[in-house]
Amino acid sequence: MCGIVGYIGQEPAAPILLDGLSKLEYRGYDSAGIAVFDGASIRMEKTVGRLRVLQELTQNGETMPGFCGIGHTRWATHGCPSDTNAHPHMNREHTIAVVHNGIIENYAKLKAALQKKGYEFVSETDTEVLAHLLTEYYRGDPIKAIEKVLSRVEGSYALGIMFLDHPHHIYAARKDSPLIVGFSGTGKFIASDVPAILKHTRTVYYMENEEIVSLSMEHIRFYNLDGEPLEKQPVTINWDIHAAEKGGFPHFMLKEIYEQPKAIRDTISPRIQGDDVALEELGLSDEQIRSIRKINIVACGSAYHAGVTGKYVLEGLARIPVEVDLASEFRYRDPILEADTLVIVISQSGETADSLAALREAKGRGAKVLGIVNVVGSSIAREADNVLYTWAGPEISVATTKAYSCQIAALYLLALKFAKVRGQIDPSDFSQMLQDLRNLPEQVEQLLGQKEQIQFFANRFLATEHVFFIGRGIDYAISLEASLKLKEISYIHSEAYAAGELKHGTISLIENGTLVVALATQENLYPKTISNIVEVKSRGAFVMALTNEDHKEMEHTADYVLYIPKTNRFFTNSLAIVPLQLFAYYISLGRGLDVDKPRNLAKSVTVE
Ligand code: G6P
């Protein structure tokens, strides 16, 4: 949801800014811009389109000399993607430049007041208000001006600011949008996320809400909103730099699909110790686990789909009632939370605005909150009472794959732990399920071997207009995610339906040749799903079924069949989703689309 980067140091700034932005494009990519102090003025270039347009325009930054600058890659909120609406935004005198990630919620009111005072606006953005408001309050001290501006704005922001009067400085601030500050021997940086500066440094400060920072060649100084200095400790990032590179794969998505065996292994292995599940990080004693009366899972997008799987698994194994909510709904529905309710917030980025707001809502109502989060040190990780980290590593492709797979693996661990502590599982079943968990990474590897077969099948359906994914129970949860994967990167209309529900209306959309992907991995529901397959087939559907390897007779019913290796019925999602991720990938590839950066989307959605 917009990426920002800033640099002050001994090297030319523009190439560093452009390179940093290229690592943040997953946050937004409809336009981009940079501003650099060139020794006399703040020069700015910005343009609609992908970052490469800006790179060409500035000859990879060579046309913009200078050692201090800020940059931005945008996901439009206020105002369509255009040259004018792209960031940075400057005041009329071109003495102040601002890049912003977030939303200034009271911008209309502020804009009207500024217009009355004679300020002229050129863009439709909320951000431009900040450039003018800074002008209004600036009396020679940037920190004081920023403090005043921030005391008047409502909403969320990560900001990078330059003042022509203080040409060798960058100023930044944050509230509810992520921002880090880094330093190396040759320069200082601000960025929305670690990959943007990983090439230069691993030493970073995580900015907290309502903090301001000033960076120069000599110093990094933090302040609170009252202008009082703050002491902060840097942390060392231990990411492998290659983790954020494509490493020979044509797309991040394919690379990340292939990283799933390792990601799942990294998430489960350290937590299976001997014949037990070790989850000290939950911060819950056995007594507390036994006293949980209800679980509320809250998340957005694919993380929500992981939550739907979690409901089936937690209820099925641990026998605890589970409600799953979309975070954007949960926060406004006046949820009933008691002291013995556990709220689980699932998020890859740990920055999703609705999930973060839901977390705060839950905490405010006295519930204990557990985060299942991938990004270490992210807002949700910091604000949750406890965190169960998924160890997927950095995920760059907008369509999530490995992070989702790790989320469901983490939920399996949780369900097994709760089931054991609450005496709901037979010890021999428990041991067998631990073994089944340990086998998952290798089985995923095995499935990746089917990639040619899936590509071949996908190529037959490149021109299809509608797809339906159907399944029951956990197969329905898999359908939700498989359908989202397909539609978000292929732009094909696709719907997930509980197989038994299709006949209550939606079956009227099935006609000759409509592709229906039928999930049938749940043994106890298999005959029922077969009946639903027959129903759609008799209305002309072409059915691709996905079932367990011992159901070869499916070939008599479906037109095309994919198989998954044997595992416990609660874990089939981890296997079934893999061919369907590949299916979505190859459809998108075959249609010539931008797999990693689908239109209109952003990976990290830090606005409501
Ligand atoms: C965006 C992404 C989805 C993701 C969702 C939740 O919409 O495109 O892939 O599932 O946000 O993100 P989170 O970081 O909270 O898991």
PDB file of N, CA and C in Angstrom, residues 390-465:
ATOM      1  N   THR A 390       5.151 -17.456  11.630  1.00  0.00           N
ATOM      2  CA  THR A 390       5.300 -18.390  10.511  1.00  0.00           C
ATOM      3  C   THR A 390       6.668 -18.079   9.925  1.00  0.00           C
ATOM      4  N   TRP A 391       7.422 -19.099   9.628  1.00  0.00           N
ATOM      5  CA  TRP A 391       8.783 -18.846   9.136  1.00  0.00           C
ATOM      6  C   TRP A 391       8.839 -19.035   7.624  1.00  0.00           C
ATOM      7  N   ALA A 392       8.031 -18.232   6.913  1.00  0.00           N
ATOM      8  CA  ALA A 392       8.001 -18.347   5.450  1.00  0.00           C
ATOM      9  C   ALA A 392       9.128 -17.551   4.794  1.00  0.00           C
ATOM     10  N   GLY A 393       9.749 -16.642   5.532  1.00  0.00           N
ATOM     11  CA  GLY A 393      10.735 -15.745   4.923  1.00  0.00           C
ATOM     12  C   GLY A 393       9.999 -14.675   4.136  1.00  0.00           C
ATOM     13  N   PRO A 394      10.757 -13.733   3.536  1.00  0.00           N
ATOM     14  CA  PRO A 394      10.084 -12.641   2.822  1.00  0.00           C
ATOM     15  C   PRO A 394       9.253 -13.157   1.654  1.00  0.00           C
ATOM     16  N   GLU A 395       8.045 -12.669   1.554  1.00  0.00           N
ATOM     17  CA  GLU A 395       7.189 -13.041   0.425  1.00  0.00           C
ATOM     18  C   GLU A 395       6.962 -11.789  -0.405  1.00  0.00           C
ATOM     19  N   ILE A 396       7.300 -11.855  -1.670  1.00  0.00           N
ATOM     20  CA  ILE A 396       7.293 -10.657  -2.520  1.00  0.00           C
ATOM     21  C   ILE A 396       6.098 -10.641  -3.469  1.00  0.00           C
ATOM     22  N   SER A 397       5.784 -11.775  -4.067  1.00  0.00           N
ATOM     23  CA  SER A 397       4.670 -11.805  -5.017  1.00  0.00           C
ATOM     24  C   SER A 397       3.392 -11.353  -4.304  1.00  0.00           C
ATOM     25  N   VAL A 398       2.591 -10.567  -4.996  1.00  0.00           N
ATOM     26  CA  VAL A 398       1.369 -10.056  -4.358  1.00  0.00           C
ATOM     27  C   VAL A 398       0.444 -11.209  -3.961  1.00  0.00           C
ATOM     28  N   ALA A 399       0.326 -12.199  -4.825  1.00  0.00           N
ATOM     29  CA  ALA A 399      -0.509 -13.364  -4.484  1.00  0.00           C
ATOM     30  C   ALA A 399       0.273 -14.240  -3.511  1.00  0.00           C
ATOM     31  N   THR A 400      -0.259 -14.415  -2.326  1.00  0.00           N
ATOM     32  CA  THR A 400       0.480 -15.179  -1.318  1.00  0.00           C
ATOM     33  C   THR A 400       0.397 -16.684  -1.595  1.00  0.00           C
ATOM     34  N   THR A 401       1.452 -17.374  -1.327  1.00  0.00           N
ATOM     35  CA  THR A 401       1.465 -18.843  -1.465  1.00  0.00           C
ATOM     36  C   THR A 401       2.109 -19.449  -0.217  1.00  0.00           C
ATOM     37  N   LYS A 402       3.429 -19.204  -0.078  1.00  0.00           N
ATOM     38  CA  LYS A 402       4.132 -19.875   1.026  1.00  0.00           C
ATOM     39  C   LYS A 402       3.695 -19.350   2.397  1.00  0.00           C
ATOM     40  N   ALA A 403       3.342 -18.079   2.479  1.00  0.00           N
ATOM     41  CA  ALA A 403       2.921 -17.552   3.788  1.00  0.00           C
ATOM     42  C   ALA A 403       1.596 -18.191   4.194  1.00  0.00           C
ATOM     43  N   TYR A 404       0.692 -18.343   3.207  1.00  0.00           N
ATOM     44  CA  TYR A 404      -0.588 -19.013   3.479  1.00  0.00           C
ATOM     45  C   TYR A 404      -0.335 -20.449   3.961  1.00  0.00           C
ATOM     46  N   SER A 405       0.543 -21.149   3.264  1.00  0.00           N
ATOM     47  CA  SER A 405       0.824 -22.545   3.646  1.00  0.00           C
ATOM     48  C   SER A 405       1.383 -22.633   5.061  1.00  0.00           C
ATOM     49  N   CYS A 406       2.182 -21.656   5.433  1.00  0.00           N
ATOM     50  CA  CYS A 406       2.729 -21.655   6.797  1.00  0.00           C
ATOM     51  C   CYS A 406       1.655 -21.300   7.825  1.00  0.00           C
ATOM     52  N   GLN A 407       0.719 -20.441   7.421  1.00  0.00           N
ATOM     53  CA  GLN A 407      -0.361 -20.084   8.361  1.00  0.00           C
ATOM     54  C   GLN A 407      -1.182 -21.321   8.712  1.00  0.00           C
ATOM     55  N   ILE A 408      -1.516 -22.130   7.679  1.00  0.00           N
ATOM     56  CA  ILE A 408      -2.333 -23.311   8.026  1.00  0.00           C
ATOM     57  C   ILE A 408      -1.492 -24.318   8.815  1.00  0.00           C
ATOM     58  N   ALA A 409      -0.190 -24.393   8.521  1.00  0.00           N
ATOM     59  CA  ALA A 409       0.666 -25.310   9.298  1.00  0.00           C
ATOM     60  C   ALA A 409       0.702 -24.872  10.771  1.00  0.00           C
ATOM     61  N   ALA A 410       0.785 -23.569  11.000  1.00  0.00           N
ATOM     62  CA  ALA A 410       0.809 -23.063  12.385  1.00  0.00           C
ATOM     63  C   ALA A 410      -0.510 -23.393  13.086  1.00  0.00           C
ATOM     64  N   LEU A 411      -1.602 -23.304  12.334  1.00  0.00           N
ATOM     65  CA  LEU A 411      -2.911 -23.623  12.930  1.00  0.00           C
ATOM     66  C   LEU A 411      -3.025 -25.114  13.275  1.00  0.00           C
ATOM     67  N   TYR A 412      -2.412 -25.974  12.456  1.00  0.00           N
ATOM     68  CA  TYR A 412      -2.409 -27.415  12.785  1.00  0.00           C
ATOM     69  C   TYR A 412      -1.706 -27.631  14.134  1.00  0.00           C
ATOM     70  N   LEU A 413      -0.548 -26.973  14.275  1.00  0.00           N
ATOM     71  CA  LEU A 413       0.218 -27.135  15.526  1.00  0.00           C
ATOM     72  C   LEU A 413      -0.622 -26.701  16.726  1.00  0.00           C
ATOM     73  N   LEU A 414      -1.272 -25.576  16.545  1.00  0.00           N
ATOM     74  CA  LEU A 414      -2.095 -25.027  17.621  1.00  0.00           C
ATOM     75  C   LEU A 414      -3.225 -25.999  17.970  1.00  0.00           C
ATOM     76  N   ALA A 415      -3.879 -26.530  16.933  1.00  0.00           N
ATOM     77  CA  ALA A 415      -5.011 -27.437  17.158  1.00  0.00           C
ATOM     78  C   ALA A 415      -4.538 -28.705  17.872  1.00  0.00           C
ATOM     79  N   LEU A 416      -3.384 -29.223  17.454  1.00  0.00           N
ATOM     80  CA  LEU A 416      -2.879 -30.447  18.095  1.00  0.00           C
ATOM     81  C   LEU A 416      -2.528 -30.192  19.558  1.00  0.00           C
ATOM     82  N   LYS A 417      -1.887 -29.053  19.778  1.00  0.00           N
ATOM     83  CA  LYS A 417      -1.506 -28.693  21.150  1.00  0.00           C
ATOM     84  C   LYS A 417      -2.760 -28.582  22.027  1.00  0.00           C
ATOM     85  N   PHE A 418      -3.739 -27.843  21.554  1.00  0.00           N
ATOM     86  CA  PHE A 418      -4.964 -27.639  22.335  1.00  0.00           C
ATOM     87  C   PHE A 418      -5.692 -28.978  22.546  1.00  0.00           C
ATOM     88  N   ALA A 419      -5.716 -29.791  21.481  1.00  0.00           N
ATOM     89  CA  ALA A 419      -6.424 -31.077  21.578  1.00  0.00           C
ATOM     90  C   ALA A 419      -5.784 -31.941  22.656  1.00  0.00           C
ATOM     91  N   LYS A 420      -4.447 -31.932  22.687  1.00  0.00           N
ATOM     92  CA  LYS A 420      -3.749 -32.778  23.664  1.00  0.00           C
ATOM     93  C   LYS A 420      -3.987 -32.263  25.088  1.00  0.00           C
ATOM     94  N   VAL A 421      -3.758 -30.961  25.262  1.00  0.00           N
ATOM     95  CA  VAL A 421      -3.884 -30.402  26.612  1.00  0.00           C
ATOM     96  C   VAL A 421      -5.312 -30.560  27.134  1.00  0.00           C
ATOM     97  N   ARG A 422      -6.294 -30.482  26.248  1.00  0.00           N
ATOM     98  CA  ARG A 422      -7.694 -30.584  26.684  1.00  0.00           C
ATOM     99  C   ARG A 422      -8.207 -32.024  26.685  1.00  0.00           C
ATOM    100  N   GLY A 423      -7.279 -32.962  26.428  1.00  0.00           N
ATOM    101  CA  GLY A 423      -7.649 -34.385  26.500  1.00  0.00           C
ATOM    102  C   GLY A 423      -8.642 -34.807  25.429  1.00  0.00           C
ATOM    103  N   GLN A 424      -8.539 -34.190  24.250  1.00  0.00           N
ATOM    104  CA  GLN A 424      -9.509 -34.501  23.190  1.00  0.00           C
ATOM    105  C   GLN A 424      -8.956 -35.446  22.137  1.00  0.00           C
ATOM    106  N   ILE A 425      -7.705 -35.864  22.307  1.00  0.00           N
ATOM    107  CA  ILE A 425      -7.116 -36.688  21.246  1.00  0.00           C
ATOM    108  C   ILE A 425      -6.455 -37.918  21.869  1.00  0.00           C
ATOM    109  N   ASP A 426      -6.651 -39.012  21.206  1.00  0.00           N
ATOM    110  CA  ASP A 426      -6.059 -40.261  21.632  1.00  0.00           C
ATOM    111  C   ASP A 426      -4.527 -40.178  21.404  1.00  0.00           C
ATOM    112  N   PRO A 427      -3.697 -40.608  22.385  1.00  0.00           N
ATOM    113  CA  PRO A 427      -2.250 -40.451  22.224  1.00  0.00           C
ATOM    114  C   PRO A 427      -1.688 -41.070  20.944  1.00  0.00           C
ATOM    115  N   SER A 428      -2.231 -42.186  20.514  1.00  0.00           N
ATOM    116  CA  SER A 428      -1.663 -42.797  19.304  1.00  0.00           C
ATOM    117  C   SER A 428      -2.064 -41.993  18.062  1.00  0.00           C
ATOM    118  N   ASP A 429      -3.267 -41.427  18.059  1.00  0.00           N
ATOM    119  CA  ASP A 429      -3.665 -40.554  16.935  1.00  0.00           C
ATOM    120  C   ASP A 429      -2.767 -39.317  16.901  1.00  0.00           C
ATOM    121  N   PHE A 430      -2.478 -38.819  18.118  1.00  0.00           N
ATOM    122  CA  PHE A 430      -1.625 -37.625  18.221  1.00  0.00           C
ATOM    123  C   PHE A 430      -0.261 -37.904  17.590  1.00  0.00           C
ATOM    124  N   SER A 431       0.335 -39.029  17.960  1.00  0.00           N
ATOM    125  CA  SER A 431       1.663 -39.376  17.414  1.00  0.00           C
ATOM    126  C   SER A 431       1.594 -39.541  15.904  1.00  0.00           C
ATOM    127  N   GLN A 432       0.548 -40.197  15.434  1.00  0.00           N
ATOM    128  CA  GLN A 432       0.419 -40.409  13.995  1.00  0.00           C
ATOM    129  C   GLN A 432       0.273 -39.065  13.274  1.00  0.00           C
ATOM    130  N   MET A 433      -0.469 -38.153  13.885  1.00  0.00           N
ATOM    131  CA  MET A 433      -0.668 -36.849  13.239  1.00  0.00           C
ATOM    132  C   MET A 433       0.625 -36.043  13.225  1.00  0.00           C
ATOM    133  N   LEU A 434       1.435 -36.187  14.274  1.00  0.00           N
ATOM    134  CA  LEU A 434       2.743 -35.504  14.254  1.00  0.00           C
ATOM    135  C   LEU A 434       3.579 -36.036  13.095  1.00  0.00           C
ATOM    136  N   GLN A 435       3.507 -37.345  12.892  1.00  0.00           N
ATOM    137  CA  GLN A 435       4.252 -37.933  11.778  1.00  0.00           C
ATOM    138  C   GLN A 435       3.699 -37.406  10.450  1.00  0.00           C
ATOM    139  N   ASP A 436       2.385 -37.321  10.344  1.00  0.00           N
ATOM    140  CA  ASP A 436       1.779 -36.795   9.112  1.00  0.00           C
ATOM    141  C   ASP A 436       2.231 -35.350   8.860  1.00  0.00           C
ATOM    142  N   LEU A 437       2.343 -34.583   9.948  1.00  0.00           N
ATOM    143  CA  LEU A 437       2.820 -33.199   9.805  1.00  0.00           C
ATOM    144  C   LEU A 437       4.247 -33.174   9.282  1.00  0.00           C
ATOM    145  N   ARG A 438       5.076 -34.030   9.881  1.00  0.00           N
ATOM    146  CA  ARG A 438       6.482 -34.080   9.455  1.00  0.00           C
ATOM    147  C   ARG A 438       6.617 -34.471   7.991  1.00  0.00           C
ATOM    148  N   ASN A 439       5.659 -35.256   7.500  1.00  0.00           N
ATOM    149  CA  ASN A 439       5.741 -35.712   6.102  1.00  0.00           C
ATOM    150  C   ASN A 439       5.318 -34.637   5.093  1.00  0.00           C
ATOM    151  N   LEU A 440       4.609 -33.609   5.576  1.00  0.00           N
ATOM    152  CA  LEU A 440       4.029 -32.650   4.626  1.00  0.00           C
ATOM    153  C   LEU A 440       5.051 -32.008   3.670  1.00  0.00           C
ATOM    154  N   PRO A 441       6.207 -31.518   4.178  1.00  0.00           N
ATOM    155  CA  PRO A 441       7.121 -30.842   3.259  1.00  0.00           C
ATOM    156  C   PRO A 441       7.548 -31.734   2.083  1.00  0.00           C
ATOM    157  N   GLU A 442       7.812 -32.998   2.380  1.00  0.00           N
ATOM    158  CA  GLU A 442       8.237 -33.907   1.310  1.00  0.00           C
ATOM    159  C   GLU A 442       7.091 -34.177   0.331  1.00  0.00           C
ATOM    160  N   GLN A 443       5.895 -34.266   0.861  1.00  0.00           N
ATOM    161  CA  GLN A 443       4.737 -34.504  -0.015  1.00  0.00           C
ATOM    162  C   GLN A 443       4.464 -33.292  -0.906  1.00  0.00           C
ATOM    163  N   VAL A 444       4.708 -32.095  -0.364  1.00  0.00           N
ATOM    164  CA  VAL A 444       4.541 -30.886  -1.191  1.00  0.00           C
ATOM    165  C   VAL A 444       5.566 -30.923  -2.331  1.00  0.00           C
ATOM    166  N   GLU A 445       6.771 -31.335  -2.000  1.00  0.00           N
ATOM    167  CA  GLU A 445       7.822 -31.456  -3.019  1.00  0.00           C
ATOM    168  C   GLU A 445       7.384 -32.386  -4.150  1.00  0.00           C
ATOM    169  N   GLN A 446       6.820 -33.500  -3.728  1.00  0.00           N
ATOM    170  CA  GLN A 446       6.328 -34.490  -4.688  1.00  0.00           C
ATOM    171  C   GLN A 446       5.294 -33.857  -5.623  1.00  0.00           C
ATOM    172  N   LEU A 447       4.407 -33.047  -5.071  1.00  0.00           N
ATOM    173  CA  LEU A 447       3.356 -32.423  -5.874  1.00  0.00           C
ATOM    174  C   LEU A 447       3.926 -31.411  -6.864  1.00  0.00           C
ATOM    175  N   LEU A 448       5.014 -30.758  -6.457  1.00  0.00           N
ATOM    176  CA  LEU A 448       5.623 -29.767  -7.355  1.00  0.00           C
ATOM    177  C   LEU A 448       6.117 -30.446  -8.632  1.00  0.00           C
ATOM    178  N   GLY A 449       6.384 -31.742  -8.526  1.00  0.00           N
ATOM    179  CA  GLY A 449       6.819 -32.520  -9.696  1.00  0.00           C
ATOM    180  C   GLY A 449       5.731 -32.617 -10.759  1.00  0.00           C
ATOM    181  N   GLN A 450       4.491 -32.282 -10.411  1.00  0.00           N
ATOM    182  CA  GLN A 450       3.390 -32.377 -11.404  1.00  0.00           C
ATOM    183  C   GLN A 450       3.258 -31.103 -12.232  1.00  0.00           C
ATOM    184  N   LYS A 451       4.241 -30.227 -12.161  1.00  0.00           N
ATOM    185  CA  LYS A 451       4.013 -28.894 -12.726  1.00  0.00           C
ATOM    186  C   LYS A 451       3.728 -28.894 -14.235  1.00  0.00           C
ATOM    187  N   GLU A 452       4.411 -29.787 -14.995  1.00  0.00           N
ATOM    188  CA  GLU A 452       4.164 -29.802 -16.455  1.00  0.00           C
ATOM    189  C   GLU A 452       2.728 -30.202 -16.772  1.00  0.00           C
ATOM    190  N   GLN A 453       2.275 -31.207 -16.036  1.00  0.00           N
ATOM    191  CA  GLN A 453       0.911 -31.699 -16.235  1.00  0.00           C
ATOM    192  C   GLN A 453      -0.104 -30.565 -15.973  1.00  0.00           C
ATOM    193  N   ILE A 454       0.170 -29.796 -14.937  1.00  0.00           N
ATOM    194  CA  ILE A 454      -0.760 -28.712 -14.588  1.00  0.00           C
ATOM    195  C   ILE A 454      -0.684 -27.594 -15.622  1.00  0.00           C
ATOM    196  N   GLN A 455       0.521 -27.296 -16.082  1.00  0.00           N
ATOM    197  CA  GLN A 455       0.668 -26.256 -17.106  1.00  0.00           C
ATOM    198  C   GLN A 455      -0.086 -26.657 -18.373  1.00  0.00           C
ATOM    199  N   PHE A 456       0.038 -27.931 -18.721  1.00  0.00           N
ATOM    200  CA  PHE A 456      -0.629 -28.443 -19.913  1.00  0.00           C
ATOM    201  C   PHE A 456      -2.142 -28.253 -19.776  1.00  0.00           C
ATOM    202  N   PHE A 457      -2.653 -28.611 -18.607  1.00  0.00           N
ATOM    203  CA  PHE A 457      -4.094 -28.483 -18.369  1.00  0.00           C
ATOM    204  C   PHE A 457      -4.507 -27.002 -18.377  1.00  0.00           C
ATOM    205  N   ALA A 458      -3.708 -26.175 -17.695  1.00  0.00           N
ATOM    206  CA  ALA A 458      -4.029 -24.742 -17.610  1.00  0.00           C
ATOM    207  C   ALA A 458      -4.109 -24.133 -19.005  1.00  0.00           C
ATOM    208  N   ASN A 459      -3.224 -24.540 -19.889  1.00  0.00           N
ATOM    209  CA  ASN A 459      -3.189 -23.955 -21.225  1.00  0.00           C
ATOM    210  C   ASN A 459      -4.478 -24.212 -22.010  1.00  0.00           C
ATOM    211  N   ARG A 460      -5.202 -25.254 -21.633  1.00  0.00           N
ATOM    212  CA  ARG A 460      -6.478 -25.538 -22.306  1.00  0.00           C
ATOM    213  C   ARG A 460      -7.551 -24.538 -21.896  1.00  0.00           C
ATOM    214  N   PHE A 461      -7.332 -23.862 -20.768  1.00  0.00           N
ATOM    215  CA  PHE A 461      -8.404 -23.017 -20.219  1.00  0.00           C
ATOM    216  C   PHE A 461      -8.041 -21.534 -20.178  1.00  0.00           C
ATOM    217  N   LEU A 462      -7.108 -21.145 -21.015  1.00  0.00           N
ATOM    218  CA  LEU A 462      -6.656 -19.751 -20.962  1.00  0.00           C
ATOM    219  C   LEU A 462      -7.777 -18.775 -21.312  1.00  0.00           C
ATOM    220  N   ALA A 463      -8.694 -19.219 -22.164  1.00  0.00           N
ATOM    221  CA  ALA A 463      -9.735 -18.288 -22.628  1.00  0.00           C
ATOM    222  C   ALA A 463     -11.023 -18.426 -21.832  1.00  0.00           C
ATOM    223  N   THR A 464     -10.998 -19.229 -20.812  1.00  0.00           N
ATOM    224  CA  THR A 464     -12.239 -19.447 -20.059  1.00  0.00           C
ATOM    225  C   THR A 464     -12.674 -18.171 -19.337  1.00  0.00           C
ATOM    226  N   GLU A 465     -13.977 -18.012 -19.149  1.00  0.00           N
ATOM    227  CA  GLU A 465     -14.450 -16.753 -18.533  1.00  0.00           C
ATOM    228  C   GLU A 465     -14.919 -16.917 -17.102  1.00  0.00           C
TER     229      GLU A 465
END
